Coordinates of C-alpha atoms in Angstrom, one line a residue:
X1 CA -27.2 45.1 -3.4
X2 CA -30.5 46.5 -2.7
X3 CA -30.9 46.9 1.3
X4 CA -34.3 44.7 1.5
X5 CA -32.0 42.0 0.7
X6 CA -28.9 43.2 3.0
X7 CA -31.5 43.2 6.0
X8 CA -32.4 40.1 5.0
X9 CA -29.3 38.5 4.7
X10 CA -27.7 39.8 8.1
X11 CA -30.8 38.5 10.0
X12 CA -30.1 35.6 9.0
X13 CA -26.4 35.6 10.1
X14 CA -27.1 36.9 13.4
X15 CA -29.8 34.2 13.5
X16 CA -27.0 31.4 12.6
X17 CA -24.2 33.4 15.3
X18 CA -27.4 32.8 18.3
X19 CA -28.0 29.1 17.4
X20 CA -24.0 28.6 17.4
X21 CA -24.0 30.2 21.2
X22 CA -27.1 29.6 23.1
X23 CA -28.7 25.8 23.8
X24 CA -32.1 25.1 23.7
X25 CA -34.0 25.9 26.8
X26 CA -36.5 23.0 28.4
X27 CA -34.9 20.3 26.0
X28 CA -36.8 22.0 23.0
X29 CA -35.0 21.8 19.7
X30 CA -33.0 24.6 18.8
X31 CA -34.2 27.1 15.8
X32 CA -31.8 26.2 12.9
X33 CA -30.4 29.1 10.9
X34 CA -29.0 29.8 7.6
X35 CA -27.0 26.4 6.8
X36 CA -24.3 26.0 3.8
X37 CA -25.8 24.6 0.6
X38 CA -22.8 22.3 0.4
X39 CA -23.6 18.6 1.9
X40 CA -21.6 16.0 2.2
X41 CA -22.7 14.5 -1.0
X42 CA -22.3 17.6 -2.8
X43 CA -18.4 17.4 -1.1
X44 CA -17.9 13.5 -2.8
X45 CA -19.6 14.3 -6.2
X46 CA -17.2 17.9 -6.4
X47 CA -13.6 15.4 -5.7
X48 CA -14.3 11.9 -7.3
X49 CA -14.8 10.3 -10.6
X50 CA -17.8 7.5 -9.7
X51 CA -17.8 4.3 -12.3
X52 CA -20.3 1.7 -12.0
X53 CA -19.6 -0.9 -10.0
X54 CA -17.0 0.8 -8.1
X55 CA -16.7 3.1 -5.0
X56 CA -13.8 5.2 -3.1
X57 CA -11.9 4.2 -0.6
X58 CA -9.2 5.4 1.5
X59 CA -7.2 4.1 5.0
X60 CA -7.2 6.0 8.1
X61 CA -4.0 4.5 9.9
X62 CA -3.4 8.0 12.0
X63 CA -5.5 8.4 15.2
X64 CA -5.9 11.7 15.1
X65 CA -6.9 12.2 11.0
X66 CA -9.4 9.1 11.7
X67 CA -11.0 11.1 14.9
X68 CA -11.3 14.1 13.0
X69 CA -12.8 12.2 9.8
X70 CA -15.4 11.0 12.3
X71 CA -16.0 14.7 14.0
X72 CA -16.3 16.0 10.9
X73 CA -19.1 13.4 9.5
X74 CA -21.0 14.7 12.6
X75 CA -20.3 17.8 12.2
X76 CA -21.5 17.9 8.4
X77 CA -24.4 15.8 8.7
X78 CA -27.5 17.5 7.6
X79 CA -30.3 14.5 7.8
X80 CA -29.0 11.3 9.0
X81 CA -26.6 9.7 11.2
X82 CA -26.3 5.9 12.0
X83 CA -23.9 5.0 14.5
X84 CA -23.0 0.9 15.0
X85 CA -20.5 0.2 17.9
X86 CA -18.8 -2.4 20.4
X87 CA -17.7 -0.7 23.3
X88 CA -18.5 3.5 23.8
X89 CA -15.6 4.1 26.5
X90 CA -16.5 7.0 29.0
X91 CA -13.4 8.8 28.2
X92 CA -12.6 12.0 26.2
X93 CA -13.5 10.5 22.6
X94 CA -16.5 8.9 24.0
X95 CA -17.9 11.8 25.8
X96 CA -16.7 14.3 22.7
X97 CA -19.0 12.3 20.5
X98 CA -21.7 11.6 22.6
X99 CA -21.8 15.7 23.1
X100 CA -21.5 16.7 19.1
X101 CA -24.0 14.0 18.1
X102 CA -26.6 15.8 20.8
X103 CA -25.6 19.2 18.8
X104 CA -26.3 17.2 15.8
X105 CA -29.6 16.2 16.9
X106 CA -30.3 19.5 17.9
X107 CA -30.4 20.9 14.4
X108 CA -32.7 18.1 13.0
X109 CA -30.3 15.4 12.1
X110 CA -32.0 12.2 12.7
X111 CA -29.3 10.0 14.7
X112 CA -29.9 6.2 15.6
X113 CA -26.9 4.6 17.9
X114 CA -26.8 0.8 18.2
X115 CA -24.3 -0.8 20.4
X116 CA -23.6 -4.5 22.3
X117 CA -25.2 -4.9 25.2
X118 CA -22.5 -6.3 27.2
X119 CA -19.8 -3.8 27.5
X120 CA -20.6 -0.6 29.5
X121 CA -21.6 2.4 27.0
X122 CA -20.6 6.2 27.9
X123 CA -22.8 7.2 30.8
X124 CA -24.9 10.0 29.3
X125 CA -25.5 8.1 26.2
X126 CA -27.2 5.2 28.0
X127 CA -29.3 7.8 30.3
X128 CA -33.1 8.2 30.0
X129 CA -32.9 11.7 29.4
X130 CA -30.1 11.3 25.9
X131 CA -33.4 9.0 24.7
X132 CA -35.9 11.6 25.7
X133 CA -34.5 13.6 22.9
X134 CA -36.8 13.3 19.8
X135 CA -34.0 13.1 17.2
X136 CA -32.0 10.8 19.1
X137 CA -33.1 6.7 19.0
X138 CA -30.9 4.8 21.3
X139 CA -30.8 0.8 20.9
X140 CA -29.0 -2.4 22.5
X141 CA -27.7 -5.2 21.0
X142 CA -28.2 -8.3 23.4
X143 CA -28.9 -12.0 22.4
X144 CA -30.3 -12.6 25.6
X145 CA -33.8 -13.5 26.6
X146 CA -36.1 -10.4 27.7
X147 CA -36.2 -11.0 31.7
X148 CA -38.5 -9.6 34.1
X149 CA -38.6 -7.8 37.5
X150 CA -35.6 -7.4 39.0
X151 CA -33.1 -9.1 36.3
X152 CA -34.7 -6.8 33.5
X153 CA -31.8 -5.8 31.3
X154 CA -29.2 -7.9 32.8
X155 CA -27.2 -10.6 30.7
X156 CA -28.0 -13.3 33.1
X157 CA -27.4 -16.8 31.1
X158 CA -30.6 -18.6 30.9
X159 CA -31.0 -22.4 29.7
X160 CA -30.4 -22.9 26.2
X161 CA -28.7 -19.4 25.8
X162 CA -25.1 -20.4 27.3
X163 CA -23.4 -19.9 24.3
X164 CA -25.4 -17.0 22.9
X165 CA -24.3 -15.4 26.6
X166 CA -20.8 -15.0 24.9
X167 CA -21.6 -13.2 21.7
X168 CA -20.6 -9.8 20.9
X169 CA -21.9 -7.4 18.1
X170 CA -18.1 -6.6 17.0
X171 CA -19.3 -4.8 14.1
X172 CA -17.5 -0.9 13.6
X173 CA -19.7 1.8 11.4
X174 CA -20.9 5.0 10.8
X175 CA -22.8 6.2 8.2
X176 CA -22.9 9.8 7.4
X177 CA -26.2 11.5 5.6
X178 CA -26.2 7.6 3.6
X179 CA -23.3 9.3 1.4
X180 CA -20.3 8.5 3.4
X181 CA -19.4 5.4 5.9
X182 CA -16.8 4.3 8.0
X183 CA -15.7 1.1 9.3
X184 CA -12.8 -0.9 10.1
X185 CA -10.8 -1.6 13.9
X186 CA -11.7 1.4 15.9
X187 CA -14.4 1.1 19.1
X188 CA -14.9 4.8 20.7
X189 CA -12.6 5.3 23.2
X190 CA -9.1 7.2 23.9
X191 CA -6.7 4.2 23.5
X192 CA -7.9 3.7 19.5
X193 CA -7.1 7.0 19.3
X194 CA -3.8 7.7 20.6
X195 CA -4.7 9.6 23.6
X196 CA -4.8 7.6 26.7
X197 CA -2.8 8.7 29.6
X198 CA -1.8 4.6 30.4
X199 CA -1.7 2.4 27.0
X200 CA -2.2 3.3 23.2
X201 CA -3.1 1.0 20.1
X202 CA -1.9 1.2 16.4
X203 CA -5.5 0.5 14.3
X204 CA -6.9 1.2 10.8
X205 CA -10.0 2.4 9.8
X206 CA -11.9 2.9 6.1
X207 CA -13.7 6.0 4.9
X208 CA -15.7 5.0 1.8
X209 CA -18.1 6.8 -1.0
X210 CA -19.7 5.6 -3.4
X211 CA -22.7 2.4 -3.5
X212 CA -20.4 0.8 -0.9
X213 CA -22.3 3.1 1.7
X214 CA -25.7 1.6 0.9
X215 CA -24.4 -2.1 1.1
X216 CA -23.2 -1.0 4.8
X217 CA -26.7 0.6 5.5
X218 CA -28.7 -2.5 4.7
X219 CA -26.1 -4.3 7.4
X220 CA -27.1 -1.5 10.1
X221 CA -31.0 -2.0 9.2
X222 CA -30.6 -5.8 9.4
X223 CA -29.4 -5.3 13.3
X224 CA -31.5 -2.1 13.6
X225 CA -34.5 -4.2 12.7
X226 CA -33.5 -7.5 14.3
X227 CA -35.3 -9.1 17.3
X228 CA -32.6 -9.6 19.6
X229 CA -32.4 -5.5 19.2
X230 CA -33.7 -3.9 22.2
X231 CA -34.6 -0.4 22.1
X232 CA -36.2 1.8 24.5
X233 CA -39.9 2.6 24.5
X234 CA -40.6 5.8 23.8
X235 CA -44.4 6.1 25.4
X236 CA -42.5 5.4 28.7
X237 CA -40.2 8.4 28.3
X238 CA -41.5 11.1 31.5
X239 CA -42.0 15.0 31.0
X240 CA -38.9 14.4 33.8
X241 CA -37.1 13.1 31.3
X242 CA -37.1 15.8 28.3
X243 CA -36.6 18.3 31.3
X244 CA -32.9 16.5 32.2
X245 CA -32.4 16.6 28.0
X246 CA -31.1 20.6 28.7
X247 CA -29.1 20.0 32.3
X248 CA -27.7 16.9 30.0
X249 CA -26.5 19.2 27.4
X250 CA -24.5 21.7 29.8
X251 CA -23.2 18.4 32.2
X252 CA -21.8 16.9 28.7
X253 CA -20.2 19.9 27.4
X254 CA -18.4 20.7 31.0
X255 CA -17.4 16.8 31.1
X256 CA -15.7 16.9 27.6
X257 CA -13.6 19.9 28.4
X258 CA -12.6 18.4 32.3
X259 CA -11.7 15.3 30.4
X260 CA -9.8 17.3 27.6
X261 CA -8.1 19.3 29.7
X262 CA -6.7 16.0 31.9
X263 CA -5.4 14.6 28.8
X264 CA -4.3 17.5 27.7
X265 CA -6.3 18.2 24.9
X266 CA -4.7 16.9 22.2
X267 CA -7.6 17.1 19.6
X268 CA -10.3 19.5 19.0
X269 CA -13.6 19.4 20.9
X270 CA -15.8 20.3 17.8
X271 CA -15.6 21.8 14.4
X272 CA -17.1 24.4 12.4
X273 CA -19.5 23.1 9.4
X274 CA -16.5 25.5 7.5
X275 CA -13.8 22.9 8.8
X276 CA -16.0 19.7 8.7
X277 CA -16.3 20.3 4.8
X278 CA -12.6 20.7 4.5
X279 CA -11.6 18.0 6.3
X280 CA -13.7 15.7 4.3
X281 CA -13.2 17.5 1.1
X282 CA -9.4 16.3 1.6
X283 CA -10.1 13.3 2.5
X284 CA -12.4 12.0 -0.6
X285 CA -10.1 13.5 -2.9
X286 CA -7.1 10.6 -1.7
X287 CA -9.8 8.7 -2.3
X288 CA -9.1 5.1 -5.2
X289 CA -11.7 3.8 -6.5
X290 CA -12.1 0.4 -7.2
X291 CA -14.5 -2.5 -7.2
X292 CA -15.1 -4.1 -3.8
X293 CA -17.2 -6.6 -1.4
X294 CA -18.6 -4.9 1.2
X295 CA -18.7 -8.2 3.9
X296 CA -21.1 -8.6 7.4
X297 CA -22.2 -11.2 9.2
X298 CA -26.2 -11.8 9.5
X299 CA -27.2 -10.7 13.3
X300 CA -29.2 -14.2 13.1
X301 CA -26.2 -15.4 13.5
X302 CA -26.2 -15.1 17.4
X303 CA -28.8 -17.4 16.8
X304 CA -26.7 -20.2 15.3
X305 CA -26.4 -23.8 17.3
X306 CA -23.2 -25.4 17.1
X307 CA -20.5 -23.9 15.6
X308 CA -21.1 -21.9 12.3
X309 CA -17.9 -20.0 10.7
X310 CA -18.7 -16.7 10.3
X311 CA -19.7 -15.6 6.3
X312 CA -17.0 -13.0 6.7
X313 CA -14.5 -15.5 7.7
X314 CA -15.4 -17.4 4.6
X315 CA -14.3 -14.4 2.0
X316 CA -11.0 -14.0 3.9
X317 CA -10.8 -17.7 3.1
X318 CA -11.3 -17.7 0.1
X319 CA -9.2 -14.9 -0.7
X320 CA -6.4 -16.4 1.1
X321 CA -6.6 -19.6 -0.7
X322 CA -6.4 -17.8 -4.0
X323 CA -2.7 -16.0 -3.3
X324 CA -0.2 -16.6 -5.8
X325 CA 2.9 -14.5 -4.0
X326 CA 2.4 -13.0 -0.9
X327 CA -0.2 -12.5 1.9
X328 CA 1.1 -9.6 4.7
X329 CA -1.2 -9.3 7.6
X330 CA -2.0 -7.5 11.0
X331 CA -3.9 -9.1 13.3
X332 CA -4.2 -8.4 16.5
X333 CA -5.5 -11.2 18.7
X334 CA -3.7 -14.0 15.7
X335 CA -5.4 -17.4 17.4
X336 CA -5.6 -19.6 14.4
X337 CA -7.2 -23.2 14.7
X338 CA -6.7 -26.2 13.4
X339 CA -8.5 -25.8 9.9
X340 CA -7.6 -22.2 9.5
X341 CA -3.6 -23.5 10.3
X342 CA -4.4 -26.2 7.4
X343 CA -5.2 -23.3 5.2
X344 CA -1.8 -21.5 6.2
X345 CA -0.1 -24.8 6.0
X346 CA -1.3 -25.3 2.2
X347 CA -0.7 -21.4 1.0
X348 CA 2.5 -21.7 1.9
X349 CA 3.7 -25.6 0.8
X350 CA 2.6 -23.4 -2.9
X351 CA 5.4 -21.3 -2.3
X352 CA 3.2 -18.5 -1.2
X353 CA 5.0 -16.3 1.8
X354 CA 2.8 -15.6 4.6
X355 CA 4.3 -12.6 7.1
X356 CA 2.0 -12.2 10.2
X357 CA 2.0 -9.3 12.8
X358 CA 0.2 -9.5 16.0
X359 CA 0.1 -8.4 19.6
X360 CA 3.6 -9.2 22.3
X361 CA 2.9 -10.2 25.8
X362 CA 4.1 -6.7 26.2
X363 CA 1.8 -4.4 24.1
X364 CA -1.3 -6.6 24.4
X365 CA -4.4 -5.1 26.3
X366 CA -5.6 -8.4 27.2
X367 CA -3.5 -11.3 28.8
X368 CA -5.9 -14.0 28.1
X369 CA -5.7 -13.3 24.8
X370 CA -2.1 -13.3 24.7
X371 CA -2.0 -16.8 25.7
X372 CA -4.2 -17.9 23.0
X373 CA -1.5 -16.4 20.9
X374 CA 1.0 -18.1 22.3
X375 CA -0.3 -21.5 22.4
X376 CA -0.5 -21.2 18.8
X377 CA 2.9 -20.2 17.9
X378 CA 4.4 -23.3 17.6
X379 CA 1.7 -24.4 15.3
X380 CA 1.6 -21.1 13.8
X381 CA 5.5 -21.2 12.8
X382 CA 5.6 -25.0 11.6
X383 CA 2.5 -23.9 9.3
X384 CA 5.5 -22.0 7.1
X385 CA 4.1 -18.6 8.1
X386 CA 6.9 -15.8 9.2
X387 CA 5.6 -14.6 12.6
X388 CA 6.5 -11.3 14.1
X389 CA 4.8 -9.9 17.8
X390 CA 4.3 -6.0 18.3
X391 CA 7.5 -4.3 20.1
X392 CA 5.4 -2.2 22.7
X393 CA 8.2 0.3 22.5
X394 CA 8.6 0.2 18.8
X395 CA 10.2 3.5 17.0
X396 CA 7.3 4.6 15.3
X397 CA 4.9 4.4 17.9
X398 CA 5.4 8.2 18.2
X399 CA 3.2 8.5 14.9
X400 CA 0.4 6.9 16.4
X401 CA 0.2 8.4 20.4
X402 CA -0.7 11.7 21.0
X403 CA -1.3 11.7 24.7
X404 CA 1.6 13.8 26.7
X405 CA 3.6 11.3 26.7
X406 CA 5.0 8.2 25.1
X407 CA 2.9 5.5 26.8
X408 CA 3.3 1.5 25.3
X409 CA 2.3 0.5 22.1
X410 CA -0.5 -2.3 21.6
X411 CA -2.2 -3.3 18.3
X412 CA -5.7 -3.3 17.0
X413 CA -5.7 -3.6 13.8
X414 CA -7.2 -6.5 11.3
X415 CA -6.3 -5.5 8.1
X416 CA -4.3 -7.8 5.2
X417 CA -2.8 -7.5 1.7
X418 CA -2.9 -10.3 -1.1
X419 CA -0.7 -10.9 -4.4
X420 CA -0.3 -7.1 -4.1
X421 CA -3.8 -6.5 -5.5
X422 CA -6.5 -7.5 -2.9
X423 CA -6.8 -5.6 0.0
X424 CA -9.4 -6.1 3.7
X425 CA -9.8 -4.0 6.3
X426 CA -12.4 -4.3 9.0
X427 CA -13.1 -5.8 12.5
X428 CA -12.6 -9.2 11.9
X429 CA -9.8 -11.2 14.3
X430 CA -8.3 -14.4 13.3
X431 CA -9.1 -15.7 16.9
X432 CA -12.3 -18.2 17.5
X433 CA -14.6 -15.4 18.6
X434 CA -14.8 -13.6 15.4
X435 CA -15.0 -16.9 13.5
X436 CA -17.6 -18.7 15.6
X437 CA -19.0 -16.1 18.4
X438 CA -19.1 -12.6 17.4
X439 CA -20.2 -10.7 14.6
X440 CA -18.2 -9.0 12.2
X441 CA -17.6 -6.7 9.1
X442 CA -15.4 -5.3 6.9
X443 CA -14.4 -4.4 2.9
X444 CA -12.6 -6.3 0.8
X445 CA -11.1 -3.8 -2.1
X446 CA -9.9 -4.7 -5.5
X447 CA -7.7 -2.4 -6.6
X448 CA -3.1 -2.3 -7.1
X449 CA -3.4 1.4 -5.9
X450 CA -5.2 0.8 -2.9
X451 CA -3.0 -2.4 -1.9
X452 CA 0.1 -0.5 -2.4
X453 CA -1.0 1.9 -0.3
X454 CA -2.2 -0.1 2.8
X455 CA 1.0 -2.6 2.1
X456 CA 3.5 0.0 2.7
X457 CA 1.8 0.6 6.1
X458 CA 1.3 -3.1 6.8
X459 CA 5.2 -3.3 6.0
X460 CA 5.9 -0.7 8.3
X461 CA 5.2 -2.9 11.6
X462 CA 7.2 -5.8 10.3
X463 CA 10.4 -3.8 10.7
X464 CA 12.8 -4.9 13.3
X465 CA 13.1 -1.6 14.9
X466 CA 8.8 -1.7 15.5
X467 CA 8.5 -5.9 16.2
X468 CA 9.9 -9.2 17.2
X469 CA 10.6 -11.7 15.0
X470 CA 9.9 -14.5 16.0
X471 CA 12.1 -18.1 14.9
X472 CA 12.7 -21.5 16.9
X473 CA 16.6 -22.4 17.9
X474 CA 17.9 -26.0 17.3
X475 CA 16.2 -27.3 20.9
X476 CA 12.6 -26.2 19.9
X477 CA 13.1 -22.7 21.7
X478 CA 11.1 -19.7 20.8
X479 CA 13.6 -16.3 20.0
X480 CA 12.8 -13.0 19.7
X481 CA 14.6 -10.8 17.5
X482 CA 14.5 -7.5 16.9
X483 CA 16.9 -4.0 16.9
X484 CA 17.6 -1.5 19.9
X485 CA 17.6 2.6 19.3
X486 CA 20.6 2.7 18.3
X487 CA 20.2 0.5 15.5
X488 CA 22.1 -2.7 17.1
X489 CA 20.1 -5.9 16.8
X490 CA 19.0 -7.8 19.8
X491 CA 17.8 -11.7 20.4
X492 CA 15.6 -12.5 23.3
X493 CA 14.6 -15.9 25.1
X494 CA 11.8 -14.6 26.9
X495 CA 8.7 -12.1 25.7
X496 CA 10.4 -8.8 26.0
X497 CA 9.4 -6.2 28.1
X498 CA 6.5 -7.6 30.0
X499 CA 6.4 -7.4 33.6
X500 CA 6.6 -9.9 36.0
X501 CA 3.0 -9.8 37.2
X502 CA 1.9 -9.7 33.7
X503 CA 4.2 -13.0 33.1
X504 CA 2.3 -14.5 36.4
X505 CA -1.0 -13.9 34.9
X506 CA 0.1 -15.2 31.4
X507 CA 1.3 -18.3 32.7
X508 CA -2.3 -19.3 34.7
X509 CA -4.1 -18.2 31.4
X510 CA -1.9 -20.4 29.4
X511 CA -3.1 -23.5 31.6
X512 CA -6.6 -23.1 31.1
X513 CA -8.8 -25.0 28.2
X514 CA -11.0 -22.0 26.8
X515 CA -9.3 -21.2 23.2
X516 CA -12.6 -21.8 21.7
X517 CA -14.0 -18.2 23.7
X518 CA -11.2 -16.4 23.2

């Protein structure tokens, strides 16, 4: 090589080494240096086979692979990143992304976060200064009506918006340079991922290629464009405001590594463009492809008066009234209603079997859900469906925690199989909220590869070692039955493992009439 072009070339490295170690100064955008040619595209196009009509899919059941598939999306992203989200826990993962999306921004990637308005967001994502950056668009979700003076912002119910008070954007995505999107159970926060110090959940994401990613993008831009979007003005952002953007970027960084180090830091902090690449490379090679509906609910729909099932409950419901042999299902908060246990009660009088995991008063993170659950089970059992409850200490939960220790086991998931063929994975609960109050999404995949797949995982919880199955005894009696450690099976009259203060609670929640908000 000629040394014009040696001088050239290891500028341009030490160029890259100083953006890599030094932040901005003043909240001014960092210089960006010499970048790889290789984009995420570039990464789908090198491992998949793309038909017409089709796109890739694959599950992310682990914690950890599914927080690294999302780092590394950041991470790899050279021009866009759209980030769709119901609750943004201030926590390690929260704080983690909240820093590497900034970095992202930094070297010219245009991000736009959208979250629900009613559930608290990280801290430094919902400050002034996070907006003041000029990559960065931050916007809320919230139904309500736009008050004045001193109840600005607040959800404070209004006449006529009672019931648009208790809607939720539920919806889970992120969309990666338009070329790569996930979706499925997971919010931000540690206990999705494995890593909370107090209680973990088993959940399941999707990471998909292919014209699926567009479909999801029109869903963002439909709430990214809607009215009852509120996003922040950007002719009221101060010069006070871009000079907190640089103290913000050295306050986030030292918070992610406090928080890391509490928890022990059981995942990485960042990744190199290097390992970002890699990570995804291995990732869209397990990819299947197969045809698929890529479902969402209309943000209009927190518009609705009366009550309106949800257009993504009506593919599940179609789907399930098509089985032939089998439907196997998680879900999480399972709160079925009267038309949707007519539905069961018909699959199954055609000989169909209907196996149902969902949450134990146990490993449940929220008691008033619980007694949803349970005031359905009788209903839910005569319906023909075989019911099973999470075991909070089941064997495998060590698959799915990664904090220092073993905490209990909850469930988050919403994912099904059908006749071994059709496959859904997404946010959508079989409770009353996702049918008639939130808004929701998810894919519905068509492919035997793909079902076997997410059915031997599905399977996996049903076992007696990992949950309760649950049968009446001669009297009308509920019993739980499931197997100890060692392997010896055990029957229970009460919900195992729950405490007595949790049983307290249940019990009041039980008595009260509000099924149709849970």
């Amino acid at each position: 090589m000629k040394l014009w072009p040696r001088l050239l070339l290891g500028g341009t490295l030490i160029l890259q080494a100083a953006c890599g170690t030094s932040g901005p100064k003043n909240g001014a955008l960092p210089t960006v240096g010499f970048v790889s040619q290789e984009t995420i595209a570039h990464a789908c196009r090198q491992r998949t086979v793309r038909r017409e009509g089709t796109a890739g899919f694959e599950m992310l059941e682990d914690g950890r692979e599914s927080f690294l598939a999302r780092l590394a999306m950041v991470e790899a992203a050279q021009r866009t990143l759209d980030v769709q989200y119901y609750i943004w826990r201030d926590d390690v993962v929260g704080t983690t992304f909240a820093d590497r999306l900034l970095a992202a921004a930094d070297r010219g990637v245009k991000v736009r976060l959208l979250l629900d308005n009613t559930t608290d967001a990280q801290v430094e994502v919902r400050s002034a200064a996070l907006a003041a950056h000029p990559n960065i668009r931050v916007a809320f979700f919230n139904p309500m009506t736009d008050l004045k003076g001193i109840f600005a912002g607040n959800p404070i119910p209004v006449i006529g918006e009672i019931d648009r008070m208790q809607s939720r954007m539920h919806n889970k995505l992120m969309i990666a340079d338009g070329t790569l999107v996930m979706g499925g159970g997971r919010n931000l926060g540690d206990a999705y991922f494995g890593i909370d110090r107090r209680h973990n959940m088993r959940d399941l994401d999707f990471i998909a290629a292919g014209p699926v990613v567009e479909a999801a993008a029109r869903s963002f831009q439909l709430f990214w464009r809607s009215p009852l979007t509120r996003m922040g003005d950007q002719t009221k952002i101060t010069d006070r405001d871009r000079e907190e953007l640089q103290d913000l970027r050295r306050h986030i960084a030292r918070k992610k590594r406090t928080l890391a180090m509490r928890s022990g830091r059981p995942f990485p902090l960042s990744l190199s463009r290097a390992e970002s690449l890699d990570t995804l490379h291995k990732i869209v090679s397990r990819m299947i492809w197969a045809e698929y509906e890529f479902v969402a609910d209309p943000p209009e729909r927190m518009l609705r008066q009366g009550q309106v099932a949800s257009p993504v409950w009506r593919k599940i419901e179609t789907a399930v009234r098509k089985a032939k042999s089998d439907v196997t299902m998680h879900a999480a908060y399972f709160i079925p209603q009267e038309d949707t246990l007519e539905l069961l009660r018909t699959t199954t009088a055609r000989g169909v079997q209907v196996q149902v995991l969902t949450n134990s008063l146990a490993s449940i993170d929220g008691v008033a859900a619980m007694a949803g659950i349970a005031n359905r089970r009788a209903d839910v059992l005569d319906s023909g469906v075989s019911l099973f409850e999470l075991n909070s200490h089941a064997a495998d939960r060590k698959d799915y925690i990664h904090a220092r220790r073993l905490t209990p086991l909850g469930m988050h998931t919403k994912g099904f199989v059908i006749d071994d063929r059709l496959s859904f994975i997404g946010s959508y609960n079989m409770d009353p909220r996702s049918k008639y109050i939130n808004t929701e999404t998810g894919v519905i995949i068509q492919s035997a590869a793909f079902a076997a797949r997410l059915k031997s995982h599905l399977m996996k919880g049903l076992q007696p070692e990992n949950s309760w199955h649950i049968t009446r005894a001669a009297n009308g009696s509920f019993i739980w039955t499931g197997q100890l450690p060692n392997g010896w099976r055990t029957v229970r009259r009460i919900e195992p493992g729950a405490s007595l203060v949790r049983r307290l609670e249940y019990c009041i929640y039980r008595c009260l009439p509000w099924e149709d908000l849970l």
